[in-house]
Structure formats: structure tokens, C-alpha cells
Amino acid sequence: MQAISVEEAIDMIPHGASLMIGGFMGVGTPERLIDELVRQGKRNLVVIANDAATPGRGIGKLIAAGLVAKVVASHIGLNPEAQRQMIAGKIGVDLVPQGTLIERIRAGGFGLGGVLTATGLGTVAEEGKRRIEVAGKSYLVEIALRSEFALVHAFLADQIGNLSYALTARNYNPVIAMAADTVIATAEHIVPVGVIAPDHVITPAPVVDYLVRNT
Amino acid sequence: MQAISVEEAIDMIPHGASLMIGGFMGVGTPERLIDELVRQGKRNLVVIANDAATPGRGIGKLIAAGLVAKVVASHIGLNPEAQRQMIAGKIGVDLVPQGTLIERIRAGGFGLGGVLTATGLGTVAEEGKRRIEVAGKSYLVEIALRSEFALVHAFLADQIGNLSYALTARNYNPVIAMAADTVIATAEHIVPVGVIAPDHVITPAPVVDYLVRNT
Amino acid sequence: MNPLDAQNIIAKRIARELRPGMLVNLGIGIPTLVANYVPNNMGVYFQSENGLIGTGPVPDEGMAHPTLTDAGGRPVSALPGACTFDSAMSFGLIRGGHVDVTVLGGLQVDAQGRLANWMIPGKTVPGMGGAMDLVTGAKRVIVAMQHTAKGKPKIVPTCTLPLTAAKPVNLVVTEMAVIEFRGGRAILLETAPEVSVAEVLAATPISLEVNDHVPKMAL
Amino acid sequence: MNPLDAQNIIAKRIARELRPGMLVNLGIGIPTLVANYVPNNMGVYFQSENGLIGTGPVPDEGMAHPTLTDAGGRPVSALPGACTFDSAMSFGLIRGGHVDVTVLGGLQVDAQGRLANWMIPGKTVPGMGGAMDLVTGAKRVIVAMQHTAKGKPKIVPTCTLPLTAAKPVNLVVTEMAVIEFRGGRAILLETAPEVSVAEVLAATPISLEVNDHVPKMAL
């Protein structure tokens, strides 16, 4: 793990990069990284996240700034700007059932090629996918999803990068932290090593590449 | 969740039942449930667990008592009695790579039909399994595993059945707690509701069917 | 009937389906109202799919924390014995059959009990969120919806809107009736207090089985 | 050379492959010795597959807790910054490529670098444990084994024992040599201080690429 500034963190991300971003309706999203993406004007981003949040919050800021080329999410219904851009053809949207999305990301992080799920069978979510029978039941083959970067927000980080999360701000964060080539984390509080008990560490330090310094 | 005695808990389990049992080399195994299985002489058990522990410890006691018809595990190498019974044809043994075993159990508990893994490709672990190509790579289709009962050992249980685990005694316990029709838990300490912080609950109360009273 | 009354009849009737110890997931809209009719001390667990079991009331002013919200991002509190978890676990609970009952809103339900509730093509594309997972994975699926929309039936021979799942739901509760779907059959279980069987049949253009005696909803 | 010396040469040489920040998984046998040659303050993370990163030394008498052990069930302690997790996460780290280096014992390695290390048919059937996952999933796989067993080579044209994975290992370190497997080729990188290239070739019945200059192992 390397400690860096928020400017250095975002400077690493090229235009067109794929980013998994933590958060659920903006709760648990690394807002400092989002704000810096907007400030540096990183364009054509592919964003993989639960949702498009709301205008002015989390991923909503990236969409409002016109920086997003494509969103892979389970819903964008509470962000009218995202819907407008989609209808105008400015932004591509892949809608994925929420449970399928998180399992595809987990598969990417856990070295699985994919998972077999009944969710989406017989619906538009089945389009373009293989069906497989296991023990007499049908499943869709849902393939693993990875990204170049994961932008993670923790509640506590210790000084070597162990992370823990608070309440419903956990959501996608620990899962995406496993599924990207480069993991960049911010934290509400950076604490000395040992402050987070071993049983309470959710993301182990060795998977975190960069921890953004607090100011 | 229902609070019951250890005798009542084991009395529910019929001869021939399939049991997932927590523990890793006996660490984190619900020894009181094991001892009661032996005392009540429940026979022809199918045991799904990481390993066969050692003689005199955990699953080793069930094997020594001749109660096990079949073991699904990743290794039995440190239990000579298990190996003897296997060679004598008294006990069936399905050996499964450890990462595949835990993912198959997780799939069973998380409603997945199975997972795609590269582990075992081109080895004896591939025998009888389907191969599938995803994005130009080969994977084995490893199917979900469930059981009739999960025997779980926690460090803390609260009075409604929320569970947390200690250190390396966690291992298979939270995963099997999701993958069985009936979940029976023991705990080192039973504490009032609220003592385990929401972020530290690993197994949510609603998945625990029975919590064994401490004496 | 005014829509608010209708919604509360539906919510109240569905609340009677819940039992102590059950893990329940409520969708947005009418389903959210169900919690109002479940006593706090009854021992029903409510799951919020953003990663919480044990949602408590909206906190007093100045007492909320930004890390504890409902699935819409609004501040909530947590009851004693609450627990939190990541999204993989949240959907493991849903897809693995650990959720005993889910209550979801509906746009249409077809003669086999198949639900459409996530998309009106050409109008809104909010995304399916967790709806497909809930219908596919929960042990029992209850649809909470008004019987008709602008005078047109919502229980229809074939859904014209995209399906949420191929798997049928178990129960549809409207302000007029309780209808069970079982083995491809649609059975009229109950009618609302002021509603006759004939009125339900007139508003429900599918083949509905009707017993000799159809009880009134107990509310 | 006596076996203990051989094992320590192997372990010492492998320790030089580790860098600060790496997540490392050591198998049983010779691999365990590698940790002896890695300074505590170097910042290498050791994973124990029973669910621990940050294994510390064996605790003093009376200070062990039954819930903190190594993968063999023996008491250990935890270093500051240690973390614990369930078996799904433990193997997620292994299979997802988060383990930078795994060091495993070997029974045989073939000309393509494929390892057999889990079973001697008709003799022991301990089970593969985590070996198949480690070889398949870790970013880099190093085999730590003696060059020969009872005078017979362990690096062989074709394994007679069941393979651990079809995927080749990256490096084999013995008390005689360091051999890299890359793109189907086997390359002699180094020899032990007292060992000649000719001696290695004589004990290694596969096609081994030899550069003009083969350095000695730095130990």
C-alpha cells in the first residue's frame, strides 16, 4: 500500500478507464475521489456501480459533468439526468439485476469465471446469455466482471491499509476492492495499526494499492 | 430462532442425515454437538466439512465412533483413522479442492446453481464435470452443495441468534450457516441483544434456526 | 375508494401474512406501508437490501448518521439486534431463500402469476434493481398493488410489460381481493369487506377459481 | 548434503524472491522455513488459509487462545495489523490472484513446469487441500523441493503422480538450482554455490535451457 494525495490518485486514472465505485444511492461513495475526477475532467469513463445515485451526489456528479460514457448498474431510476443522457444516446447503460451484478463483481475478484443464477430467466435479462441445466434446474451463466480501478470508501483505514466500513455504507465497497487491477481507497478516519481488531477488518491491507491521505 | 438443549438439538437429526460442520482442523467446531451425536449414536452420517480433523477432536470423534458413512472434504490426511476406514471401504470420501468446496457451499447458501472455476482443470478433480468456455478461458462447472443440517460454532451469540466468530475459528462456520435447511448453533458466550455491534454480526439471526443453551 | 384508503387496506391485509421470526423484504411504494401494521415487538425482521436487517424509525433531527440509510438513501436508525452486511451477503439472503416473504409493487400480473413491475418501455427505464432477485429468490412473493390503474385491470391474461421473472408470485393483494397463484391456477381467496365476488371477477380478466364460500378480508 | 542444509538453502533462496507489500502463502514442509529468512519489519504479509493474514510467533505458555491457530491447528499469535476472515474470503484471496507468491512443496515437476504434490496413489490419500487452488490462482507459484528423492530426479519429463494443476508453476528452487518455467520452456537461472551446471543437467532429465553464464545462487 502506498499513501498518496487525492490529486495523485486521480492523476493515475486515464481517460476512458473502467471504474468500479462503491456506494448505494451515494451512501458509502468516495466523494473526494469523485470531486477530483470532475476537477481533473477525466472523460469517457466506464462506471460499474449499484446505481447512478442522484444529481449532485456521488456518481451523479460524474454524470452531470458529462464524464461518463457507459454505466453498468442495477438502476438509474432516481437520477433523471442519467435517464436524459441515456435517451439522448450520450451514455450507454447496461442494466443488471442487483444480485447478479454484485455476484459478477465478486466472481471477478474471487477468480471465478462466473456464476449460475436463476435470476433473469425468462426475462430481457436473459438476452445474449447461455442457459445451463444443473440438477434439473435452469440457470443463466453470468460471467465475471472486473475493472481497471476500484474507488473504495471506508469508515476506518489503518496506516497499512486495512479497511473497515460503517453500517449501510459498506455495500459494494469490500466486493469491488477485490475485483480491480488497482484499488484506491479513502477513509473517514485513518487510524494507527492495531486499532481495527483483526476480526473487524473487512478488506485486508494487501489488496489495497493506494490509500488517499486525509487533509 | 428457538433456544433448545443440546440433547433436543441432536435428537432432531435422523440417522443418515447430511451435516455441514464448521471448523478447520477442529478449530471452530461445535464440540458439544459432536459429543452429543456420539452419545446418541447417530449413524450413517454424511459429513461435509473442510477436513476430518484429528482423532479425538471434532469430526475425528464421529469417525472414530464409526458414525460416518461419507465425508466430503478437502483433506483427511491428518486423521489416520479416517484413512484406514476409507481404505477398508467403511467410509466414502469425496475429495474437493478447498476453494472449490467453500464456493460450492456458498453457492448452495446464496441461491446460485454453481460457479465456474479454473481450479482442478486437467486434474483428477475434473472427472465427471462439465467444462465451459468464458471469454476464451476454460472453467469447470462446480455445482452448489447444500445439506439438511449445519452445525455451527460461534464465539458470541446474542439472545436472538445473531452470531460472531473469533479469529481463525470463523472459517467455514458463516458459510455453512447459509447452506443448510436447518441451522443449529452453539456459542462460547450467549450475550444480551445489542452487545454485538451491527457491523460485527457475521451471521444474521434470521438464518439461525436453533441456538443451543449454554449450561 | 380513494387511493390512500386502498393502499392502507392492502398493507394491512399483507401485514397479517407475517409471523414472528420471519425475514421480510419490503419494496418501495405500497409495500413500505406494510411495516406500519406490524407491531415492533412481534419479532419480524425487515431487511433493507442496501445491507441492513433491523431498520428502526427515522432518527430525531441532528441524530442521523450518513452511514445508516434505507435503500433510497434516507436516514434511518437501527433496532437493538440489527446487523449490517455487504451487498453480496444482502443478495445471498435474498437469492438463497433466506427471505421468507418479499412484498413488491406491481404494474401487471398475468394469469400464471407472473409479475411485471420494473419497466414501462419508452417511458421510464429505472432498471430492475433487486426486483428480479427478490421474485426469483424469496421463499414467498406477495404483490401489493391496486386492482386497476385508470380503470384498466392490472391482473391480465398476458403481461404487455417486460416480466420481472418467469417464476410466478404466490399472492396478489389488492384493495378488492386476495388472489393466490398455485400450480398455474389463480384462486380467489378473499374479497375486501365492501366488495362482491362478482365485482372482483368483472375487474379481473383471467380465469379465476372461486370457492363456494369466499371469506371477507380480515383487516 | 544433509537434508536440513538442503532445506535451508532452498528456503533462504526463496526468501529473496519476496518484496515488501507482497501477500505470500507458504505451504507445509520446506515452504514453512521461508518465513525464517524474511525480516519481520520487511512488510511481507503471510496468509494462512484457515483465515489469517499476519501470523505471529507461537505464543508463550498459557498465552495461547484456541481460536487462533495456523492451518495445521497449532496455536499462533497475530502481528499488529493482522486480519481474519472466513474460508470463502481466504480462497477468494488465493483464487482471485491477490496472493502474489505461493511457495509449495513438490513431489514431481514435469518438463512444462506442471506440479504433482498432493497424492501418491496406493500410498496416501491426504486430499488436495488448498494446493490446486494455490497453483491455479496465485500470481506466482514457487516450488520448494529437494532436487532428487532417494537418488531419483523429481524434475521429470512427465509426472507419474496425479497433477495438482494443468497450469505450470513459475519457479522451482532446489538445493542444486533455480529453474524457471516460462512459455513452455525450462530455463536454468542459477546453481547452488557448490554445484556445477553439469551436475544440475545430470540430475534433471528434461530439456533445460542454459545461458552462457549461469550465476550462483545468492544466499
mmCIF file with all atom_site columns, N, CA, C and O in Angstrom, chain C residues 1-12 30 33 145-147 173-176 217:
data_model
loop_
_atom_site.group_PDB
_atom_site.id
_atom_site.type_symbol
_atom_site.label_atom_id
_atom_site.label_alt_id
_atom_site.label_comp_id
_atom_site.label_asym_id
_atom_site.label_entity_id
_atom_site.label_seq_id
_atom_site.pdbx_PDB_ins_code
_atom_site.Cartn_x
_atom_site.Cartn_y
_atom_site.Cartn_z
_atom_site.occupancy
_atom_site.B_iso_or_equiv
_atom_site.pdbx_formal_charge
_atom_site.auth_seq_id
_atom_site.auth_comp_id
_atom_site.auth_asym_id
_atom_site.auth_atom_id
_atom_site.pdbx_PDB_model_num
ATOM 1  N N  . MET C 1 1   ? -63.149 4.292   -4.099  1.00 0.00 ? 1   MET C N  1
ATOM 2  C CA . MET C 1 1   ? -62.298 4.374   -2.899  1.00 0.00 ? 1   MET C CA 1
ATOM 3  C C  . MET C 1 1   ? -61.097 5.271   -3.191  1.00 0.00 ? 1   MET C C  1
ATOM 4  O O  . MET C 1 1   ? -60.517 5.185   -4.270  1.00 0.00 ? 1   MET C O  1
ATOM 5  N N  . ASN C 1 2   ? -60.727 6.124   -2.220  1.00 0.00 ? 2   ASN C N  1
ATOM 6  C CA . ASN C 1 2   ? -59.563 6.954   -2.522  1.00 0.00 ? 2   ASN C CA 1
ATOM 7  C C  . ASN C 1 2   ? -58.285 6.102   -2.416  1.00 0.00 ? 2   ASN C C  1
ATOM 8  O O  . ASN C 1 2   ? -58.222 5.131   -1.660  1.00 0.00 ? 2   ASN C O  1
ATOM 9  N N  . PRO C 1 3   ? -57.269 6.491   -3.188  1.00 0.00 ? 3   PRO C N  1
ATOM 10 C CA . PRO C 1 3   ? -56.074 5.659   -3.291  1.00 0.00 ? 3   PRO C CA 1
ATOM 11 C C  . PRO C 1 3   ? -55.400 5.403   -1.943  1.00 0.00 ? 3   PRO C C  1
ATOM 12 O O  . PRO C 1 3   ? -54.875 4.316   -1.695  1.00 0.00 ? 3   PRO C O  1
ATOM 13 N N  . LEU C 1 4   ? -55.427 6.383   -1.037  1.00 0.00 ? 4   LEU C N  1
ATOM 14 C CA . LEU C 1 4   ? -54.779 6.189   0.255   1.00 0.00 ? 4   LEU C CA 1
ATOM 15 C C  . LEU C 1 4   ? -55.456 5.092   1.048   1.00 0.00 ? 4   LEU C C  1
ATOM 16 O O  . LEU C 1 4   ? -54.810 4.246   1.665   1.00 0.00 ? 4   LEU C O  1
ATOM 17 N N  . ASP C 1 5   ? -56.801 5.105   1.028   1.00 0.00 ? 5   ASP C N  1
ATOM 18 C CA . ASP C 1 5   ? -57.541 4.038   1.700   1.00 0.00 ? 5   ASP C CA 1
ATOM 19 C C  . ASP C 1 5   ? -57.194 2.697   1.083   1.00 0.00 ? 5   ASP C C  1
ATOM 20 O O  . ASP C 1 5   ? -56.959 1.707   1.778   1.00 0.00 ? 5   ASP C O  1
ATOM 21 N N  . ALA C 1 6   ? -57.179 2.663   -0.250  1.00 0.00 ? 6   ALA C N  1
ATOM 22 C CA . ALA C 1 6   ? -56.869 1.422   -0.960  1.00 0.00 ? 6   ALA C CA 1
ATOM 23 C C  . ALA C 1 6   ? -55.504 0.894   -0.525  1.00 0.00 ? 6   ALA C C  1
ATOM 24 O O  . ALA C 1 6   ? -55.346 -0.283  -0.182  1.00 0.00 ? 6   ALA C O  1
ATOM 25 N N  . GLN C 1 7   ? -54.522 1.792   -0.508  1.00 0.00 ? 7   GLN C N  1
ATOM 26 C CA . GLN C 1 7   ? -53.164 1.366   -0.151  1.00 0.00 ? 7   GLN C CA 1
ATOM 27 C C  . GLN C 1 7   ? -53.104 0.825   1.268   1.00 0.00 ? 7   GLN C C  1
ATOM 28 O O  . GLN C 1 7   ? -52.408 -0.158  1.540   1.00 0.00 ? 7   GLN C O  1
ATOM 29 N N  . ASN C 1 8   ? -53.841 1.464   2.167   1.00 0.00 ? 8   ASN C N  1
ATOM 30 C CA . ASN C 1 8   ? -53.771 1.008   3.552   1.00 0.00 ? 8   ASN C CA 1
ATOM 31 C C  . ASN C 1 8   ? -54.508 -0.312  3.769   1.00 0.00 ? 8   ASN C C  1
ATOM 32 O O  . ASN C 1 8   ? -54.101 -1.128  4.596   1.00 0.00 ? 8   ASN C O  1
ATOM 33 N N  . ILE C 1 9   ? -55.561 -0.528  3.012   1.00 0.00 ? 9   ILE C N  1
ATOM 34 C CA . ILE C 1 9   ? -56.235 -1.835  3.074   1.00 0.00 ? 9   ILE C CA 1
ATOM 35 C C  . ILE C 1 9   ? -55.256 -2.932  2.631   1.00 0.00 ? 9   ILE C C  1
ATOM 36 O O  . ILE C 1 9   ? -55.109 -3.969  3.280   1.00 0.00 ? 9   ILE C O  1
ATOM 37 N N  . ILE C 1 10  ? -54.581 -2.673  1.535   1.00 0.00 ? 10  ILE C N  1
ATOM 38 C CA . ILE C 1 10  ? -53.627 -3.657  1.008   1.00 0.00 ? 10  ILE C CA 1
ATOM 39 C C  . ILE C 1 10  ? -52.524 -3.937  2.031   1.00 0.00 ? 10  ILE C C  1
ATOM 40 O O  . ILE C 1 10  ? -52.218 -5.094  2.343   1.00 0.00 ? 10  ILE C O  1
ATOM 41 N N  . ALA C 1 11  ? -51.931 -2.863  2.563   1.00 0.00 ? 11  ALA C N  1
ATOM 42 C CA . ALA C 1 11  ? -50.825 -3.013  3.503   1.00 0.00 ? 11  ALA C CA 1
ATOM 43 C C  . ALA C 1 11  ? -51.260 -3.764  4.763   1.00 0.00 ? 11  ALA C C  1
ATOM 44 O O  . ALA C 1 11  ? -50.554 -4.645  5.256   1.00 0.00 ? 11  ALA C O  1
ATOM 45 N N  . LYS C 1 12  ? -52.441 -3.406  5.255   1.00 0.00 ? 12  LYS C N  1
ATOM 46 C CA . LYS C 1 12  ? -52.962 -4.006  6.483   1.00 0.00 ? 12  LYS C CA 1
ATOM 47 C C  . LYS C 1 12  ? -53.212 -5.507  6.287   1.00 0.00 ? 12  LYS C C  1
ATOM 48 O O  . LYS C 1 12  ? -52.877 -6.325  7.143   1.00 0.00 ? 12  LYS C O  1
ATOM 49 N N  . ILE C 1 30  ? -46.417 0.966   -2.003  1.00 0.00 ? 30  ILE C N  1
ATOM 50 C CA . ILE C 1 30  ? -47.359 0.372   -1.042  1.00 0.00 ? 30  ILE C CA 1
ATOM 51 C C  . ILE C 1 30  ? -46.669 -0.609  -0.086  1.00 0.00 ? 30  ILE C C  1
ATOM 52 O O  . ILE C 1 30  ? -46.955 -0.600  1.108   1.00 0.00 ? 30  ILE C O  1
ATOM 53 N N  . LEU C 1 33  ? -45.627 0.489   3.343   1.00 0.00 ? 33  LEU C N  1
ATOM 54 C CA . LEU C 1 33  ? -46.671 0.748   4.344   1.00 0.00 ? 33  LEU C CA 1
ATOM 55 C C  . LEU C 1 33  ? -46.948 -0.465  5.227   1.00 0.00 ? 33  LEU C C  1
ATOM 56 O O  . LEU C 1 33  ? -47.500 -0.330  6.319   1.00 0.00 ? 33  LEU C O  1
ATOM 57 N N  . MET C 1 145 ? -50.646 -4.281  -4.890  1.00 0.00 ? 145 MET C N  1
ATOM 58 C CA . MET C 1 145 ? -50.953 -3.272  -5.923  1.00 0.00 ? 145 MET C CA 1
ATOM 59 C C  . MET C 1 145 ? -52.452 -3.002  -5.963  1.00 0.00 ? 145 MET C C  1
ATOM 60 O O  . MET C 1 145 ? -53.239 -3.815  -5.515  1.00 0.00 ? 145 MET C O  1
ATOM 61 N N  . GLN C 1 146 ? -52.760 -1.858  -6.521  1.00 0.00 ? 146 GLN C N  1
ATOM 62 C CA . GLN C 1 146 ? -54.185 -1.578  -6.690  1.00 0.00 ? 146 GLN C CA 1
ATOM 63 C C  . GLN C 1 146 ? -54.722 -2.470  -7.809  1.00 0.00 ? 146 GLN C C  1
ATOM 64 O O  . GLN C 1 146 ? -53.989 -2.898  -8.700  1.00 0.00 ? 146 GLN C O  1
ATOM 65 N N  . HIS C 1 147 ? -56.021 -2.757  -7.707  1.00 0.00 ? 147 HIS C N  1
ATOM 66 C CA . HIS C 1 147 ? -56.590 -3.743  -8.615  1.00 0.00 ? 147 HIS C CA 1
ATOM 67 C C  . HIS C 1 147 ? -56.600 -3.264  -10.059 1.00 0.00 ? 147 HIS C C  1
ATOM 68 O O  . HIS C 1 147 ? -56.424 -4.050  -10.995 1.00 0.00 ? 147 HIS C O  1
ATOM 69 N N  . VAL C 1 173 ? -52.318 -9.100  -3.461  1.00 0.00 ? 173 VAL C N  1
ATOM 70 C CA . VAL C 1 173 ? -53.282 -8.459  -2.580  1.00 0.00 ? 173 VAL C CA 1
ATOM 71 C C  . VAL C 1 173 ? -53.601 -7.069  -3.144  1.00 0.00 ? 173 VAL C C  1
ATOM 72 O O  . VAL C 1 173 ? -52.692 -6.257  -3.349  1.00 0.00 ? 173 VAL C O  1
ATOM 73 N N  . THR C 1 174 ? -54.876 -6.847  -3.408  1.00 0.00 ? 174 THR C N  1
ATOM 74 C CA . THR C 1 174 ? -55.329 -5.535  -3.886  1.00 0.00 ? 174 THR C CA 1
ATOM 75 C C  . THR C 1 174 ? -56.370 -4.991  -2.912  1.00 0.00 ? 174 THR C C  1
ATOM 76 O O  . THR C 1 174 ? -56.695 -5.651  -1.917  1.00 0.00 ? 174 THR C O  1
ATOM 77 N N  . GLU C 1 175 ? -56.877 -3.817  -3.200  1.00 0.00 ? 175 GLU C N  1
ATOM 78 C CA . GLU C 1 175 ? -57.910 -3.258  -2.319  1.00 0.00 ? 175 GLU C CA 1
ATOM 79 C C  . GLU C 1 175 ? -59.246 -3.963  -2.534  1.00 0.00 ? 175 GLU C C  1
ATOM 80 O O  . GLU C 1 175 ? -60.204 -3.738  -1.779  1.00 0.00 ? 175 GLU C O  1
ATOM 81 N N  . MET C 1 176 ? -59.304 -4.869  -3.546  1.00 0.00 ? 176 MET C N  1
ATOM 82 C CA . MET C 1 176 ? -60.546 -5.607  -3.812  1.00 0.00 ? 176 MET C CA 1
ATOM 83 C C  . MET C 1 176 ? -60.468 -7.065  -3.392  1.00 0.00 ? 176 MET C C  1
ATOM 84 O O  . MET C 1 176 ? -61.494 -7.650  -3.029  1.00 0.00 ? 176 MET C O  1
ATOM 85 N N  . MET C 1 217 ? -61.835 -10.261 3.621   1.00 0.00 ? 217 MET C N  1
ATOM 86 C CA . MET C 1 217 ? -60.535 -9.949  4.222   1.00 0.00 ? 217 MET C CA 1
ATOM 87 C C  . MET C 1 217 ? -60.727 -9.583  5.680   1.00 0.00 ? 217 MET C C  1
ATOM 88 O O  . MET C 1 217 ? -61.558 -8.719  5.995   1.00 0.00 ? 217 MET C O  1
#
